mmCIF file of C-alpha atoms and ligand atoms in Angstrom:
data_model
loop_
_atom_site.group_PDB
_atom_site.id
_atom_site.type_symbol
_atom_site.label_atom_id
_atom_site.label_comp_id
_atom_site.label_asym_id
_atom_site.label_seq_id
_atom_site.Cartn_x
_atom_site.Cartn_y
_atom_site.Cartn_z
ATOM 1 C CA UNK A 1 -18.444 0.640 3.236
ATOM 2 C CA UNK A 2 -20.307 3.866 2.604
ATOM 3 C CA UNK A 3 -18.366 5.992 5.082
ATOM 4 C CA UNK A 4 -14.574 4.592 3.851
ATOM 5 C CA UNK A 5 -12.023 6.778 2.265
ATOM 6 C CA UNK A 6 -10.250 3.725 0.649
ATOM 7 C CA UNK A 7 -13.907 1.934 -0.508
ATOM 8 C CA UNK A 8 -14.645 5.726 -2.262
ATOM 9 C CA UNK A 9 -11.239 5.776 -3.951
ATOM 10 C CA UNK A 10 -11.738 2.546 -4.989
ATOM 11 C CA UNK A 11 -14.854 3.356 -6.534
ATOM 12 C CA UNK A 12 -13.449 6.418 -8.080
ATOM 13 C CA UNK A 13 -16.177 8.677 -5.745
ATOM 14 C CA UNK A 14 -12.442 10.316 -4.824
ATOM 15 C CA UNK A 15 -10.334 10.624 -7.252
ATOM 16 C CA UNK A 16 -6.264 9.741 -6.579
ATOM 17 C CA UNK A 17 -3.339 9.133 -8.382
ATOM 18 C CA UNK A 18 -3.690 5.740 -9.461
ATOM 19 C CA UNK A 19 -0.859 3.843 -10.493
ATOM 20 C CA UNK A 20 -2.438 -0.121 -10.612
ATOM 21 C CA UNK A 21 -5.854 -1.721 -10.873
ATOM 22 C CA UNK A 22 -7.615 -5.062 -11.703
ATOM 23 C CA UNK A 23 -10.307 -7.036 -9.740
ATOM 24 C CA UNK A 24 -9.076 -6.913 -6.502
ATOM 25 C CA UNK A 25 -6.667 -4.309 -5.793
ATOM 26 C CA UNK A 26 -5.747 -0.484 -6.909
ATOM 27 C CA UNK A 27 -2.693 1.026 -5.653
ATOM 28 C CA UNK A 28 -2.285 5.223 -5.730
ATOM 29 C CA UNK A 29 0.289 7.722 -4.592
ATOM 30 C CA UNK A 30 0.432 8.344 -0.641
ATOM 31 C CA UNK A 31 -1.503 12.230 -0.357
ATOM 32 C CA UNK A 32 0.866 12.678 2.321
ATOM 33 C CA UNK A 33 4.142 10.541 1.100
ATOM 34 C CA UNK A 34 7.119 9.755 3.557
ATOM 35 C CA UNK A 35 9.649 9.509 1.115
ATOM 36 C CA UNK A 36 10.621 10.434 -3.016
ATOM 37 C CA UNK A 37 8.008 7.064 -3.326
ATOM 38 C CA UNK A 38 5.455 6.132 -1.239
ATOM 39 C CA UNK A 39 2.178 4.421 -2.579
ATOM 40 C CA UNK A 40 -0.606 2.133 -1.013
ATOM 41 C CA UNK A 41 -1.321 -0.999 -2.308
ATOM 42 C CA UNK A 42 -5.122 -1.243 -0.974
ATOM 43 C CA UNK A 43 -8.356 -4.321 -1.707
ATOM 44 C CA UNK A 44 -11.132 -3.091 -3.105
ATOM 45 C CA UNK A 45 -13.116 -5.278 -1.225
ATOM 46 C CA UNK A 46 -12.960 -3.332 2.365
ATOM 47 C CA UNK A 47 -10.787 -5.592 5.052
ATOM 48 C CA UNK A 48 -10.526 -2.932 7.938
ATOM 49 C CA UNK A 49 -6.614 -4.462 9.434
ATOM 50 C CA UNK A 50 -4.447 -7.191 8.972
ATOM 51 C CA UNK A 51 -5.856 -8.506 11.793
ATOM 52 C CA UNK A 52 -9.223 -9.281 9.969
ATOM 53 C CA UNK A 53 -7.693 -11.705 7.594
ATOM 54 C CA UNK A 54 -7.525 -15.292 8.228
ATOM 55 C CA UNK A 55 -6.848 -17.960 5.835
ATOM 56 C CA UNK A 56 -9.514 -16.851 3.471
ATOM 57 C CA UNK A 57 -7.150 -13.755 2.684
ATOM 58 C CA UNK A 58 -4.326 -15.449 2.204
ATOM 59 C CA UNK A 59 -4.338 -14.853 -1.820
ATOM 60 C CA UNK A 60 -5.018 -11.095 -1.658
ATOM 61 C CA UNK A 61 -2.795 -10.522 1.017
ATOM 62 C CA UNK A 62 0.337 -12.524 -1.031
ATOM 63 C CA UNK A 63 -1.106 -10.893 -4.329
ATOM 64 C CA UNK A 64 -1.186 -7.405 -2.400
ATOM 65 C CA UNK A 65 3.125 -8.229 -1.553
ATOM 66 C CA UNK A 66 4.074 -9.925 -5.042
ATOM 67 C CA UNK A 67 2.595 -6.698 -6.490
ATOM 68 C CA UNK A 68 4.464 -4.410 -4.261
ATOM 69 C CA UNK A 69 8.177 -5.720 -5.845
ATOM 70 C CA UNK A 70 6.961 -5.306 -9.725
ATOM 71 C CA UNK A 71 5.472 -1.329 -8.737
ATOM 72 C CA UNK A 72 8.590 -0.832 -6.994
ATOM 73 C CA UNK A 73 10.541 -1.517 -9.714
ATOM 74 C CA UNK A 74 8.362 0.124 -12.006
ATOM 75 C CA UNK A 75 8.054 3.679 -9.725
ATOM 76 C CA UNK A 76 12.014 3.519 -9.639
ATOM 77 C CA UNK A 77 12.994 2.337 -6.386
ATOM 78 C CA UNK A 78 13.234 -1.580 -7.030
ATOM 79 C CA UNK A 79 15.815 -3.602 -5.992
ATOM 80 C CA UNK A 80 17.089 -6.584 -8.132
ATOM 81 C CA UNK A 81 17.039 -9.552 -7.073
ATOM 82 C CA UNK A 82 19.562 -11.928 -6.323
ATOM 83 C CA UNK A 83 22.224 -8.977 -5.699
ATOM 84 C CA UNK A 84 22.209 -9.240 -1.742
ATOM 85 C CA UNK A 85 22.424 -5.828 -0.868
ATOM 86 C CA UNK A 86 25.388 -5.527 -3.490
ATOM 87 C CA UNK A 87 23.447 -3.257 -5.902
ATOM 88 C CA UNK A 88 21.194 -0.180 -5.184
ATOM 89 C CA UNK A 89 17.923 0.339 -4.374
ATOM 90 C CA UNK A 90 14.830 -1.025 -2.209
ATOM 91 C CA UNK A 91 11.801 -0.225 -0.550
ATOM 92 C CA UNK A 92 9.703 -0.627 2.582
ATOM 93 C CA UNK A 93 6.579 -2.909 2.687
ATOM 94 C CA UNK A 94 4.524 -2.071 5.815
ATOM 95 C CA UNK A 95 1.350 -2.237 7.506
ATOM 96 C CA UNK A 96 0.108 -0.446 9.964
ATOM 97 C CA UNK A 97 -2.161 -2.250 12.402
ATOM 98 C CA UNK A 98 -4.443 -1.213 15.117
ATOM 99 C CA UNK A 99 -3.781 2.265 17.450
ATOM 100 C CA UNK A 100 -0.421 1.560 18.764
ATOM 101 C CA UNK A 101 0.676 0.535 14.695
ATOM 102 C CA UNK A 102 0.071 3.958 13.930
ATOM 103 C CA UNK A 103 -3.332 2.875 11.704
ATOM 104 C CA UNK A 104 -5.381 6.073 10.472
ATOM 105 C CA UNK A 105 -7.165 4.636 7.783
ATOM 106 C CA UNK A 106 -9.338 1.614 9.007
ATOM 107 C CA UNK A 107 -9.436 -0.145 5.042
ATOM 108 C CA UNK A 108 -6.685 -2.412 4.955
ATOM 109 C CA UNK A 109 -3.071 -1.080 2.967
ATOM 110 C CA UNK A 110 -0.151 -2.082 1.899
ATOM 111 C CA UNK A 111 2.790 1.097 2.791
ATOM 112 C CA UNK A 112 5.294 0.760 -0.087
ATOM 113 C CA UNK A 113 8.746 3.194 0.396
ATOM 114 C CA UNK A 114 11.299 3.648 -1.385
ATOM 115 C CA UNK A 115 13.407 6.173 -3.180
ATOM 116 C CA UNK A 116 17.127 8.056 -2.714
ATOM 117 C CA UNK A 117 17.564 8.630 1.220
ATOM 118 C CA UNK A 118 17.153 10.434 3.565
ATOM 119 C CA UNK A 119 13.318 10.221 4.107
ATOM 120 C CA UNK A 120 11.316 12.152 6.404
ATOM 121 C CA UNK A 121 10.727 11.058 9.378
ATOM 122 C CA UNK A 122 12.418 7.449 9.489
ATOM 123 C CA UNK A 123 9.198 5.211 8.816
HETATM 124 P P1 LIG B 1 -2.023 4.262 8.226
HETATM 125 O O1 LIG B 1 -1.370 5.186 8.850
HETATM 126 O O2 LIG B 1 -1.505 3.031 7.562
HETATM 127 O O3 LIG B 1 -3.726 4.545 8.156
HETATM 128 O O4 LIG B 1 -1.893 5.203 6.976
HETATM 129 C C1 LIG B 1 -3.100 5.898 5.455
HETATM 130 C C2 LIG B 1 -2.982 6.582 5.008
HETATM 131 O O5 LIG B 1 -3.284 6.887 3.732
HETATM 132 C C3 LIG B 1 -1.670 7.582 5.121
HETATM 133 O O6 LIG B 1 -0.729 7.680 4.847
HETATM 134 C C4 LIG B 1 -1.895 9.265 4.564
HETATM 135 O O7 LIG B 1 -1.447 9.963 3.777
HETATM 136 C C5 LIG B 1 -2.965 8.178 3.422
HETATM 137 N N1 LIG B 1 -4.116 8.794 2.786
HETATM 138 C C6 LIG B 1 -4.697 9.721 3.445
HETATM 139 N N2 LIG B 1 -6.048 9.906 2.274
HETATM 140 C C7 LIG B 1 -5.294 9.593 1.585
HETATM 141 C C8 LIG B 1 -5.933 9.745 0.250
HETATM 142 N N3 LIG B 1 -7.430 10.194 -0.209
HETATM 143 N N4 LIG B 1 -5.156 9.553 -0.999
HETATM 144 C C9 LIG B 1 -4.095 8.873 -0.755
HETATM 145 N N5 LIG B 1 -3.515 8.631 0.479
HETATM 146 C C10 LIG B 1 -4.598 9.006 1.240
HETATM 147 ZN ZN1 LIG B 2 -12.950 0.255 2.949
#
């Protein structure tokens, strides 16, 4: 998609503060962070929204979610699996879908938002 900002970031035509990249995904800090940690996990392949995904995207979506945990740890807002809320840390994972979902960029992306509260707004 020539006009898509996240396709351009994936193709390095627009700079981003990248924290992870492989053949399928790129992750970079959100330019307008809602919290101390706020990054986006984006497939390199153009898919417009979560609603455009089907079974063929299952592996990609799974990879995005599992990467969220790993990168949240690396970015300092990880949560210790098994601590069942006794520990600290943690993060939100969010797909905005469509106008009423608040989606602004129509290239699939997973928000990962965390860090010490309070956060700006309450996303
Ligand atoms: P959404 O409302 O889910 O479509 O969110 C799009 C997100 O992309 C917003 O949080 C924006 O701040 C973020 N964003 C837009 N342009 C850029 C960019 N060039 N680099 C990093 N983040 C961006
Ligand atoms: Zn795109």
